[in-house]
Amino acid sequence: MKKGVMSLLSLALSVSMLAGCGSKPEEGATGGAGGEAPKASFTVGMVTDAGTIDDKSFNQGTYEGIERANKDFGTGLKYQKPAGTTEAEYTKEIGNLYDAGYKFIVTPGFKFETAIFKAQEKYKDAKFVLIDGAPNSGEPDAKPVVADNTVSIFFAEQESGFLAGVATALQLKEGEAGFIGGIQIPPVQKFNWGFQQGLNYANENLDTKVEIKKDNVVYQGTFDNVAAGGQLASQMYSNGVKVIFAAAGGVGVGAIQEAVTRAKGGDEVWIVGVDVDQYNDGVYGDKSVVLTSAVKKIDQAAYDMIKAETEGKFPGGQTLTLDAKSDGVGLPAENPNLSEEVLKQVDEVLEKIKSGEITVSAEQGDLLP
Amino acid sequence: MNMIKSLAAVLLGLAAGALLMALTGHNPAEGYKFLFEGGLKNPERIGNTLATATPLILTGLSVAFAFRTGLFNIGAAGQMLFGGFCATAVGHLVDLPRAVLLLLMVLVGFLGGALWALIPGILKARYNVHEVVSTIMMNWIAYWTVFYAIPSYFKGGSETESRQLPANALFHENWLSELFQGSYVNLGFFIAIISVLITGFLINRTTLGYELKAVGFNRHAAEYAGIAVKRSIVMSMFISGGIAGLAGVAQYAGNASSIQIGILPTQGFDGIAVALLGANAPLGVLVSAIFFGLLYSGRGFMNAMTEIPPEIADSIIAIIIYFAATSILIDRLYRKYKSRRAANKKQGG
């Protein structure tokens, strides 16, 4: 009995530990920049959201932006990984960065809203960049309070989803599409609704026929359940879906893996990636299942804020929304799976969004949930 | 002996951690200096260490209690989550003077966790379903129940979090935060201390505790001695789950003020390591949980002050836990060594 318990125990522990250290340590926090890069008067720290620094999404995007800024301006960089996702744990890591002299702090994700709300008051001589959220007290109907030492950044995800939808419809001409979301939160919903509007627009104006059925719009409920992502994708593909837009972090990774397996077996299946260019995640042989990605230029946002600070132009107190016009959202620079023709048409659509001829709604309206 | 074993496990873990730091090109002495400073440097950091330790004390106690009665409660995470959820519901829905409300939340949190462990307890007692399997399943039932219930009934500012509890229903005390200079340590810590004392008394000084332990040692012997074995199993799961439920109260109404959906609290699983390192004794659990709290709390400071990346810091903690969890190995090695020496002596003499 005892032996059985112990072996079960070690199994359980190793499982929980595997979960804890699944990521490989990144070549990261290496302090100041090497070479002749100029030395900025401040150092930049980052606190990661749930998930690892190489999550192919928020954390990674933010980190890459800071890394680039470090190369250009010598701002240094350091990231802290909180033990959990409560406000107290975020606050603790912000405090650690501050105590260690990192007074320009970038935090990705809406979960930091309440932590930044308190930190911007507590550390008045520090600067904060909150991506995808606005600081607030967390009480019901609380008004966002962006202090003078904080910038809050949002993205027009719907425009990015719209472009991906148009590109998908144009490239595939006809067939069924699906959507897998993580948790049903506004940024994910806006991707979904934008994507549907994109498909509809192409079907109505550009002579395509790519439909999306209600059953094939699914929110998995987490951002990290890779296995569930694979299952959902498998179901959809079996039901005749040709392309899945996966806006779901780790769940999307599972969907990509499923697509790769099927593509290797000769099926024609596609994934539309999210947040960053996910082309490389879907590579098999010399091809990739990732048709294109609905990109949010998180790295650019982080970079721009640091750059502004080096020039003494930090837009403290402001709430910025980055959209297609400001080049904050869009498709990746390279799209090997889209034809020249398609790219040209997508560019025309992009211009129309920029000029305001097409407006993409951030609301559900009569779209699928 | 138990204490030596645990200390050896900690020292081995720290040594292995030092080795890892050295191998990755970092200075172990400096790393550990900042690790401990990060948890102890000033009153605020000490308070944060205690607050971090609070849920760990309770989940560790929960697991240790079940162990002592021969049960392996791997469902502390789910019990904690559900207990915390019940207490949160009470905090939102009931309007009473603060002292009464907090006591009610503690009681309901205990019952919520207890209920979650009661089901595996009954399954074990009546149908001999192994509690490891059923408690893990209950973890996921709690996860999805909360996942559904929070957005439906207690939706907060964001989609993935409950509304914040009103100040009246929180275990925060201004004098405590002031004493620890702005730390988030709260009354939950006292719940943990009281639970340690009560559990210690229950296990070591009462007939009930004696019976529960007897069932743990040898079920058949206990039955033969006239102890109601099935009742004992159900009872010990009930108490174990209740203690885990208290961890939920301390976490969600003390350390935090809302529940996030989509996350099983990690403290549930860490509780197993805490219990093992504490040799399943209530006081041992208290000490080992504070040690874990120190590691978790100081880790961030080590990371900020040195070039040791957070993943390495995580691995170091994992290694220490690993050695703690395998402290049974140390026991075995020690016994082997002793018996060999005894054998040598015999041969020599």
XYZ file of C-alpha atoms in Angstrom:
718
model
C 0.000 0.000 0.000
C 2.638 2.418 1.062
C 4.722 1.661 -1.988
C 1.715 2.213 -4.209
C 1.032 5.536 -2.620
C 4.603 6.637 -3.024
C 4.780 5.710 -6.664
C 1.490 7.453 -7.352
C 2.799 10.392 -5.482
C 5.983 10.644 -7.423
C 3.937 10.330 -10.573
C 1.668 13.149 -9.495
C 4.593 15.294 -8.529
C 6.453 14.712 -11.707
C 3.326 15.575 -13.650
C 2.828 18.797 -11.781
C 6.473 19.584 -12.130
C 6.515 18.888 -15.830
C 3.688 21.336 -16.084
C 5.760 23.818 -14.149
C 8.930 23.654 -16.146
C 7.815 22.794 -19.607
C 9.482 25.777 -21.135
C 13.086 26.013 -21.898
C 14.865 28.988 -20.444
C 15.138 31.677 -23.010
C 18.341 33.410 -23.831
C 16.983 36.354 -22.037
C 17.638 38.655 -19.221
C 21.150 39.455 -20.171
C 21.130 42.958 -18.841
C 22.538 45.888 -20.759
C 23.145 45.717 -24.447
C 26.441 44.581 -25.807
C 28.585 46.565 -28.217
C 28.324 50.263 -28.778
C 24.610 50.681 -28.249
C 23.872 53.889 -26.437
C 22.954 53.611 -22.796
C 19.512 54.895 -21.921
C 18.925 56.675 -18.651
C 16.344 54.121 -17.570
C 16.038 50.350 -17.515
C 13.063 48.381 -18.746
C 11.392 45.549 -16.899
C 8.480 43.358 -17.802
C 6.164 41.145 -15.799
C 4.785 38.186 -17.726
C 1.162 37.215 -17.812
C 0.072 33.605 -17.283
C 2.158 31.415 -19.551
C 5.769 31.435 -20.558
C 7.933 34.023 -22.250
C 7.929 31.962 -25.467
C 4.136 31.638 -25.644
C 3.957 32.752 -29.295
C 1.578 35.406 -28.119
C 1.427 38.269 -25.676
C 4.424 37.598 -23.513
C 6.645 36.817 -26.454
C 5.472 39.776 -28.487
C 6.083 42.191 -25.645
C 9.443 40.660 -24.898
C 10.574 40.894 -28.490
C 9.655 44.556 -28.582
C 11.638 45.253 -25.443
C 14.554 43.210 -26.744
C 14.638 45.254 -29.936
C 14.500 48.476 -27.952
C 17.339 47.220 -25.806
C 19.460 46.710 -28.919
C 18.661 50.147 -30.272
C 18.676 52.216 -27.128
C 20.494 50.103 -24.514
C 17.615 50.173 -22.091
C 18.439 46.840 -20.539
C 15.725 44.298 -20.074
C 14.511 41.988 -17.414
C 11.388 39.935 -17.126
C 9.717 38.601 -14.022
C 7.511 35.544 -14.012
C 4.914 35.734 -11.242
C 4.112 32.592 -9.265
C 0.424 32.991 -10.045
C -2.019 35.344 -11.676
C -3.493 37.189 -8.712
C -3.144 40.905 -8.237
C -0.938 40.310 -5.179
C 1.507 38.237 -7.202
C 1.651 40.767 -10.015
C 2.144 43.559 -7.509
C 4.943 41.648 -5.829
C 6.857 41.306 -9.103
C 6.308 44.948 -10.023
C 7.724 45.801 -6.586
C 10.693 43.518 -7.177
C 11.470 45.236 -10.463
C 11.118 48.655 -8.883
C 13.356 47.740 -5.938
C 15.968 46.458 -8.357
C 15.953 49.757 -10.230
C 13.788 48.903 -13.243
C 11.548 51.911 -13.447
C 10.005 51.488 -16.869
C 7.664 48.555 -16.553
C 5.713 46.910 -19.352
C 2.876 44.513 -18.557
C 0.980 42.541 -21.197
C -2.634 41.592 -20.680
C -5.830 42.824 -19.118
C -5.164 40.847 -15.963
C -2.758 43.571 -14.884
C -5.452 46.237 -14.759
C -5.899 46.293 -10.998
C -2.215 45.759 -10.222
C -1.220 48.724 -12.402
C -4.024 50.782 -10.904
C -2.299 50.467 -7.533
C 1.285 50.504 -8.796
C 0.913 53.794 -10.709
C 0.001 55.439 -7.394
C 2.543 53.631 -5.253
C 5.544 54.123 -7.555
C 5.071 57.632 -8.841
C 8.574 57.902 -10.276
C 8.149 54.763 -12.374
C 6.503 54.530 -15.792
C 4.030 51.842 -16.790
C 2.847 50.511 -20.126
C -0.265 48.344 -19.934
C -1.038 46.457 -23.116
C -4.625 45.389 -23.814
C -6.029 46.877 -20.646
C -6.785 50.073 -18.753
C -5.956 50.444 -15.078
C -9.008 50.361 -12.842
C -9.911 49.523 -9.283
C -11.653 46.305 -10.281
C -14.920 47.329 -8.697
C -18.031 46.852 -10.795
C -18.372 49.590 -13.414
C -15.091 51.118 -12.283
C -13.866 53.940 -14.517
C -10.403 53.424 -15.948
C -7.809 55.717 -14.391
C -4.701 56.219 -16.503
C -2.266 58.205 -14.378
C 0.358 60.534 -15.820
C 3.014 57.861 -15.514
C 1.008 55.216 -17.365
C 0.007 54.487 -20.939
C -2.737 52.069 -21.750
C -2.742 50.427 -25.165
C -5.557 48.684 -27.001
C -5.745 47.102 -30.429
C -8.482 47.050 -33.046
C -8.510 43.242 -33.248
C -11.608 43.289 -35.432
C -9.680 44.944 -38.276
C -6.968 42.339 -38.079
C -9.584 39.562 -38.067
C -11.352 41.232 -40.980
C -8.236 41.247 -43.152
C -7.533 37.620 -42.262
C -11.134 36.774 -43.177
C -10.873 38.485 -46.539
C -7.546 36.824 -47.290
C -8.891 33.415 -46.295
C -11.987 33.725 -48.456
C -10.000 34.952 -51.449
C -7.396 32.231 -51.217
C -9.801 29.308 -50.682
C -12.632 30.664 -52.880
C -15.146 28.268 -51.346
C -15.606 25.926 -48.414
C -16.346 26.028 -44.739
C -14.492 27.935 -42.059
C -14.394 27.493 -38.290
C -13.303 29.495 -35.295
C -11.648 28.318 -32.072
C -11.329 30.917 -29.329
C -9.675 30.763 -25.941
C -11.681 32.406 -23.204
C -14.628 34.484 -24.311
C -13.106 37.890 -23.641
C -13.419 41.035 -25.760
C -10.073 40.825 -27.616
C -10.827 37.257 -28.708
C -14.432 38.041 -29.566
C -13.355 40.998 -31.649
C -11.020 38.754 -33.654
C -13.913 36.380 -34.226
C -16.413 39.035 -35.272
C -13.899 40.771 -37.487
C -13.075 37.464 -39.174
C -16.746 36.766 -39.882
C -17.249 40.257 -41.277
C -14.211 39.691 -43.472
C -15.668 36.467 -44.871
C -19.033 38.130 -45.427
C -17.434 41.084 -47.151
C -15.524 38.831 -49.525
C -18.589 36.688 -50.210
C -20.651 39.742 -51.042
C -18.108 41.805 -52.947
C -15.304 39.609 -54.151
C -17.138 36.609 -55.508
C -16.154 33.985 -52.942
C -18.221 31.460 -51.023
C -16.670 30.652 -47.681
C -19.296 30.021 -45.026
C -19.050 29.644 -41.273
C -21.601 27.595 -39.339
C -22.743 28.201 -35.796
C -21.512 24.777 -34.644
C -18.034 25.652 -35.794
C -17.628 28.728 -33.611
C -16.291 27.428 -30.319
C -14.640 28.973 -27.279
C -12.598 26.291 -25.557
C -12.495 28.097 -22.232
C -8.767 28.249 -21.576
C -5.673 29.539 -23.303
C -3.469 26.586 -22.413
C -5.309 23.329 -23.051
C -3.308 22.102 -26.044
C -4.994 18.683 -26.166
C -8.474 20.178 -26.268
C -7.414 22.431 -29.138
C -6.369 19.356 -31.106
C -9.680 17.635 -30.422
C -11.789 20.623 -31.408
C -9.823 21.061 -34.607
C -10.120 17.359 -35.362
C -13.904 17.515 -34.969
C -14.232 20.526 -37.204
C -12.001 19.118 -39.938
C -13.925 15.834 -39.828
C -17.127 17.799 -40.280
C -15.815 19.276 -43.483
C -14.258 22.496 -42.275
C -11.330 23.544 -44.434
C -9.856 26.414 -42.450
C -9.887 27.247 -38.748
C -9.153 30.642 -37.295
C -7.593 29.814 -33.918
C -7.424 32.788 -31.549
C -6.642 30.745 -28.497
C -2.989 30.768 -27.358
C -1.954 27.234 -26.410
C -5.301 25.821 -27.531
C -4.466 27.165 -30.966
C -1.114 25.386 -30.819
C -3.052 22.120 -30.430
C -5.201 23.012 -33.428
C -2.093 23.725 -35.501
C -0.598 20.361 -34.533
C -3.785 18.597 -35.582
C -3.744 20.442 -38.902
C -0.114 19.477 -39.490
C -0.913 15.820 -38.843
C -3.784 15.909 -41.304
C -1.867 17.880 -43.920
C 0.919 15.302 -43.786
C -1.721 12.677 -44.489
C -2.701 14.563 -47.618
C -5.808 16.450 -46.430
C -6.298 20.046 -47.449
C -6.641 21.816 -44.103
C -5.622 25.293 -43.023
C -5.180 27.354 -39.901
C -5.312 31.104 -39.556
C -2.948 32.125 -36.783
C -3.305 34.922 -34.285
C -1.414 37.707 -32.475
C 1.963 37.000 -34.090
C 2.982 35.497 -37.437
C 2.472 31.789 -36.719
C 3.655 30.526 -40.107
C 6.657 28.745 -38.619
C 4.535 26.903 -36.054
C 2.635 25.091 -38.777
C 5.580 24.000 -40.894
C 5.724 20.480 -42.292
C 8.239 19.581 -44.957
C 8.711 22.812 -46.863
C 5.100 23.899 -46.439
C 3.008 25.286 -43.621
C -0.638 24.826 -42.658
C -0.804 28.425 -41.507
C -2.550 30.304 -44.296
C -1.924 33.694 -42.724
C -2.171 35.260 -39.282
C -4.301 37.991 -37.771
C -1.472 39.985 -36.252
C -1.466 42.418 -33.378
C 1.814 44.284 -33.338
C 2.413 43.983 -29.632
C 6.171 44.130 -30.093
C 5.896 47.364 -32.047
C 3.715 48.887 -29.337
C 6.220 48.030 -26.608
C 9.080 49.259 -28.766
C 7.381 52.529 -29.614
C 6.648 53.334 -25.985
C 10.259 52.759 -24.966
C 11.431 54.805 -27.918
C 9.098 57.625 -26.925
C 10.524 57.571 -23.414
C 14.101 57.847 -24.679
C 13.030 60.932 -26.610
C 11.252 62.332 -23.580
C 7.907 62.016 -25.344
C 6.260 59.321 -23.231
C 2.518 59.790 -23.768
C 1.669 59.440 -20.090
C -1.987 59.513 -19.131
C -3.169 58.499 -22.592
C -5.147 55.538 -23.841
C -4.038 54.538 -27.317
C -5.897 52.283 -29.708
C -3.683 50.839 -32.403
C -5.526 49.969 -35.594
C -4.874 49.338 -39.266
C -4.422 53.048 -39.870
C -1.582 53.304 -37.368
C -0.232 49.996 -38.659
C -0.821 48.393 -35.258
C -2.786 45.440 -36.612
C -2.846 43.581 -39.911
C -1.416 40.567 -41.698
C 2.215 39.426 -41.487
C 4.734 41.035 -43.817
C 5.338 37.701 -45.559
C 2.505 35.387 -46.567
C 3.960 32.469 -48.536
C 0.583 30.711 -48.608
C -1.293 33.591 -50.202
C -1.038 34.234 -53.930
C 0.117 37.550 -55.401
C -3.374 38.171 -56.673
C -4.899 37.674 -53.216
C -2.325 39.871 -51.555
C -3.093 42.642 -53.993
C -6.789 42.449 -53.279
C -6.177 42.347 -49.530
C -4.050 45.453 -49.836
C -6.896 47.211 -51.589
C -9.216 46.248 -48.741
C -6.625 47.458 -46.232
C -6.518 50.815 -47.973
C -10.283 51.021 -47.797
C -10.189 50.364 -44.057
C -7.531 53.005 -43.631
C -9.511 55.536 -45.606
C -12.657 54.735 -43.662
C -14.517 53.421 -46.680
C -14.924 50.106 -44.879
C -15.654 50.178 -41.173
C -15.296 46.987 -39.193
C -17.605 46.704 -36.219
C -16.235 45.673 -32.841
C -19.687 44.508 -31.771
C -21.416 41.205 -32.346
C -24.448 42.656 -34.133
C -26.107 39.838 -36.070
C -22.916 37.775 -36.303
C -22.373 34.413 -34.660
C -21.379 34.679 -30.982
C 14.654 11.629 12.826
C 11.879 13.120 10.743
C 13.323 16.542 11.254
C 16.789 15.410 10.193
C 15.299 13.817 7.108
C 13.489 16.988 6.138
C 16.497 19.158 6.814
C 18.642 16.828 4.732
C 16.119 17.084 1.921
C 16.195 20.879 2.071
C 19.981 21.002 2.164
C 20.299 18.557 -0.718
C 17.768 20.573 -2.661
C 19.615 23.820 -1.996
C 22.903 22.174 -2.970
C 21.423 20.880 -6.206
C 19.972 24.317 -6.860
C 23.403 25.851 -6.276
C 24.880 23.371 -8.706
C 22.296 24.344 -11.299
C 23.083 28.031 -10.810
C 26.806 27.344 -11.090
C 26.322 25.223 -14.208
C 24.356 27.973 -15.918
C 27.085 30.444 -15.092
C 25.574 32.256 -12.127
C 26.895 32.824 -8.656
C 24.994 30.570 -6.218
C 25.954 32.531 -3.109
C 24.635 35.716 -4.632
C 21.511 33.960 -5.887
C 20.631 32.554 -2.496
C 21.465 35.813 -0.780
C 18.851 37.623 -2.861
C 16.421 34.706 -2.642
C 16.359 34.947 1.137
C 16.547 38.736 1.184
C 13.580 38.809 -1.153
C 11.512 36.921 1.367
C 12.849 38.483 4.564
C 14.529 41.821 3.859
C 11.919 44.111 5.358
C 8.596 43.799 7.194
C 6.642 44.042 3.957
C 8.548 41.143 2.449
C 8.195 39.060 5.612
C 4.478 39.730 5.550
C 4.285 38.685 1.903
C 6.149 35.498 2.722
C 3.632 34.675 5.433
C 0.739 35.507 3.120
C 2.188 33.291 0.396
C 2.606 30.533 2.947
C -0.953 30.788 4.291
C -2.800 28.693 1.681
C 0.164 26.306 1.570
C -0.090 25.706 5.320
C -3.737 24.772 4.917
C -3.429 22.586 1.828
C -0.345 20.943 3.345
C -2.306 20.304 6.502
C -5.170 18.874 4.494
C -2.941 16.437 2.629
C -0.995 15.542 5.784
C -4.169 14.822 7.696
C -5.420 12.475 4.995
C -2.000 10.789 4.843
C -2.040 10.147 8.550
C -5.324 8.341 8.148
C -4.080 6.288 5.227
C -5.701 8.301 2.467
C -4.068 10.122 -0.397
C -6.037 13.293 -0.981
C -4.761 14.642 -4.262
C -7.854 16.777 -4.649
C -6.869 19.633 -2.356
C -6.857 21.948 -5.376
C -10.493 21.296 -6.183
C -11.559 21.379 -2.550
C -9.725 24.651 -2.089
C -11.320 26.132 -5.178
C -14.812 25.026 -4.253
C -14.468 26.038 -0.605
C -13.228 29.431 -1.723
C -16.076 29.678 -4.188
C -18.698 28.926 -1.501
C -17.150 31.495 0.821
C -17.064 34.045 -2.005
C -20.729 33.394 -2.729
C -21.572 34.015 0.920
C -19.451 37.170 0.901
C -21.422 38.504 -2.045
C -24.899 37.417 -1.071
C -25.068 37.773 2.689
C -25.113 41.073 4.498
C -24.087 40.747 8.140
C -21.817 42.552 10.575
C -18.235 41.924 9.524
C -17.179 39.602 12.352
C -20.219 37.367 11.906
C -19.887 37.390 8.139
C -16.223 36.384 8.230
C -16.944 33.548 10.635
C -19.782 32.401 8.413
C -17.479 32.498 5.387
C -14.914 30.379 7.219
C -17.609 27.882 8.160
C -19.118 27.730 4.675
C -15.666 27.514 3.085
C -14.861 24.567 5.330
C -18.138 22.865 4.469
C -17.685 23.488 0.742
C -14.256 21.878 0.724
C -15.502 19.119 2.993
C -18.399 18.360 0.672
C -15.994 18.103 -2.245
C -13.930 15.497 -0.386
C -16.936 13.777 1.150
C -17.988 12.332 -2.194
C -14.657 10.548 -2.825
C -14.760 9.518 0.834
C -18.128 7.826 0.448
C -17.085 6.256 -2.858
C -13.995 4.877 -1.160
C -15.806 3.600 1.915
C -18.766 2.024 0.148
C -17.439 0.951 -3.227
C -13.700 0.935 -2.682
C -13.113 3.473 -5.475
C -9.554 4.678 -5.127
C -9.518 8.211 -3.734
C -6.672 9.321 -5.995
C -8.814 8.851 -9.053
C -12.000 10.275 -7.600
C -10.358 13.318 -6.009
C -8.624 14.193 -9.285
C -11.953 13.953 -11.057
C -13.496 16.171 -8.416
C -10.774 18.721 -9.154
C -12.079 19.078 -12.677
C -15.686 19.151 -11.572
C -14.804 22.049 -9.270
C -12.859 23.732 -12.054
C -15.744 23.646 -14.492
C -18.410 24.389 -11.883
C -16.590 27.560 -10.928
C -15.902 28.249 -14.590
C -19.626 28.240 -15.228
C -20.892 29.780 -12.013
C -18.603 32.805 -11.706
C -19.479 34.456 -15.030
C -23.140 33.534 -14.585
C -23.707 34.795 -11.058
C -20.739 36.846 -9.887
C -19.427 38.389 -13.055
C -16.824 41.063 -12.461
C -15.213 43.760 -14.544
C -13.483 41.220 -16.768
C -14.860 38.003 -18.173
C -12.466 35.739 -16.349
C -12.818 37.032 -12.829
C -15.501 37.268 -10.208
C -16.601 40.622 -8.873
C -14.352 41.818 -6.099
C -15.638 41.010 -2.655
C -16.894 44.019 -0.680
C -14.404 45.250 1.931
C -16.746 43.939 4.579
C -16.198 40.372 3.391
C -12.411 40.491 3.120
C -9.879 39.194 5.617
C -7.700 42.282 5.177
C -6.903 44.141 8.366
C -5.390 47.582 8.193
C -3.425 47.155 11.406
C -1.869 43.991 10.020
C -0.925 45.631 6.743
C 0.507 48.574 8.667
C 2.412 46.315 11.024
C 3.984 44.702 7.968
C 4.338 48.016 6.126
C 1.942 47.515 3.276
C 2.101 43.779 2.898
C -1.005 41.849 1.879
C -0.771 39.474 4.819
C -4.215 39.095 6.380
C -6.369 37.268 8.903
C -6.083 34.145 6.774
C -2.724 33.554 8.409
C -4.421 33.216 11.773
C -6.952 30.794 10.328
C -3.972 28.719 9.250
C -2.275 28.854 12.653
C -5.484 27.941 14.477
C -6.090 25.073 12.053
C -2.592 23.755 12.731
C -3.234 23.784 16.468
C -6.661 22.177 16.230
C -5.518 19.511 13.799
C -2.518 18.701 15.976
C -4.788 18.317 18.958
C -7.288 16.239 17.002
C -4.713 13.807 15.648
C -2.650 13.379 18.765
C -4.967 13.897 21.698
C -8.457 12.664 20.863
C -10.166 9.294 20.496
C -11.413 10.290 17.069
C -7.859 11.051 15.978
C -6.670 7.763 17.383
C -9.347 5.845 15.499
C -8.656 7.625 12.252
C -4.948 6.925 12.564
C -5.615 3.288 13.448
C -7.576 2.869 10.227
C -4.656 4.411 8.382
C -2.149 2.029 9.906
C -4.097 -1.118 9.259
C -7.649 -1.131 8.102
C -8.312 -4.736 8.965
C -6.788 -4.574 12.394
C -8.839 -1.474 13.098
C -11.985 -3.197 11.966
C -11.141 -6.173 14.159
C -10.650 -3.811 17.093
C -14.178 -2.582 16.610
C -13.574 0.733 14.868
C -16.179 1.722 12.292
C -13.754 1.794 9.394
C -16.102 3.105 6.736
C -17.272 5.930 8.918
C -13.646 6.784 9.695
C -12.694 6.998 6.038
C -15.598 9.291 5.258
C -14.836 11.347 8.342
C -11.188 11.864 7.537
C -11.911 12.853 3.932
C -14.510 15.280 5.257
C -12.033 16.938 7.609
C -9.195 16.895 5.103
C -11.382 18.511 2.447
C -12.625 21.061 4.940
C -9.108 22.181 5.747
C -8.398 22.536 2.025
C -11.600 24.561 1.774
C -10.165 26.934 4.369
C -7.159 27.386 2.092
C -9.633 28.620 -0.502
C -11.122 31.102 1.959
C -7.659 32.409 2.844
C -6.653 32.622 -0.815
C -9.729 34.119 -2.451
C -11.000 36.345 0.360
C -7.620 37.177 1.887
C -4.646 37.074 -0.466
C -6.900 37.919 -3.395
C -10.333 39.483 -3.430
C -11.827 37.625 -6.355
C -11.767 34.214 -8.023
C -10.285 33.758 -11.467
C -11.809 31.113 -13.656
C -9.806 28.682 -15.760
C -7.176 28.049 -13.102
C -6.825 25.234 -10.594
C -4.945 26.712 -7.631
C -1.368 25.444 -7.685
C -1.347 25.428 -3.907
C -3.404 22.241 -4.029
C -0.553 20.272 -5.529
C 2.165 22.105 -3.653
C 0.328 20.988 -0.534
C 1.492 17.433 -1.220
C 5.123 18.506 -1.188
C 4.546 20.660 1.887
C 2.999 17.724 3.715
C 5.864 15.404 2.786
C 8.550 17.862 3.760
C 6.699 18.463 7.009
C 6.649 14.699 7.644
C 2.846 14.878 7.849
C 2.998 16.491 11.274
C 0.965 19.687 11.783
C 3.884 21.698 13.137
C 6.170 20.293 10.472
C 3.657 21.404 7.859
C 3.624 24.899 9.316
C 7.397 25.199 9.110
C 7.712 23.663 5.673
C 4.901 25.804 4.266
C 6.630 28.950 5.511
C 9.816 27.705 3.885
C 7.967 27.234 0.609
C 6.410 30.653 1.045
C 9.904 32.066 1.460
C 11.105 30.406 -1.740
C 8.115 31.548 -3.781
C 8.247 35.015 -2.328
C 11.994 35.522 -2.626
C 12.298 34.054 -6.085
C 11.152 37.207 -7.831
C 13.699 39.356 -6.016
C 16.504 36.946 -6.874
C 15.396 37.159 -10.460
C 15.281 40.946 -10.444
C 18.631 41.436 -8.717
C 20.682 38.829 -10.549
C 20.840 37.554 -14.088
C 19.278 34.250 -13.123
C 16.269 33.854 -15.418
C 12.926 33.024 -13.788
C 12.836 29.574 -15.380
C 16.047 28.635 -13.575
C 14.579 29.972 -10.351
C 11.525 27.791 -10.971
C 13.715 24.785 -11.576
C 15.632 25.390 -8.364
C 12.400 25.433 -6.398
C 11.239 22.328 -8.246
C 14.477 20.551 -7.338
C 14.066 21.425 -3.681
C 10.498 20.141 -3.796
C 11.714 17.032 -5.524
C 14.199 16.274 -2.796
C 11.563 17.003 -0.199
C 9.151 14.653 -1.901
C 11.693 11.893 -2.123
C 12.783 12.278 1.476
C 11.648 8.690 1.839
C 14.739 7.798 -0.184
C 16.936 9.418 2.405
C 15.163 7.347 5.008
C 15.839 4.180 3.077
C 19.488 5.029 2.442
C 19.938 5.749 6.101
C 18.406 2.408 7.087
C 20.472 0.529 4.554
C 23.594 2.184 5.867
C 22.636 1.271 9.427
C 21.836 -2.340 8.683
C 25.055 -2.731 6.724
C 27.014 -1.382 9.618
C 25.207 -3.703 11.974
C 26.010 -6.607 9.662
C 29.647 -5.594 9.445
C 29.868 -5.418 13.179
C 28.461 -8.895 13.519
C 30.910 -10.247 11.032
C 33.782 -8.423 12.639
C 32.813 -9.532 16.149
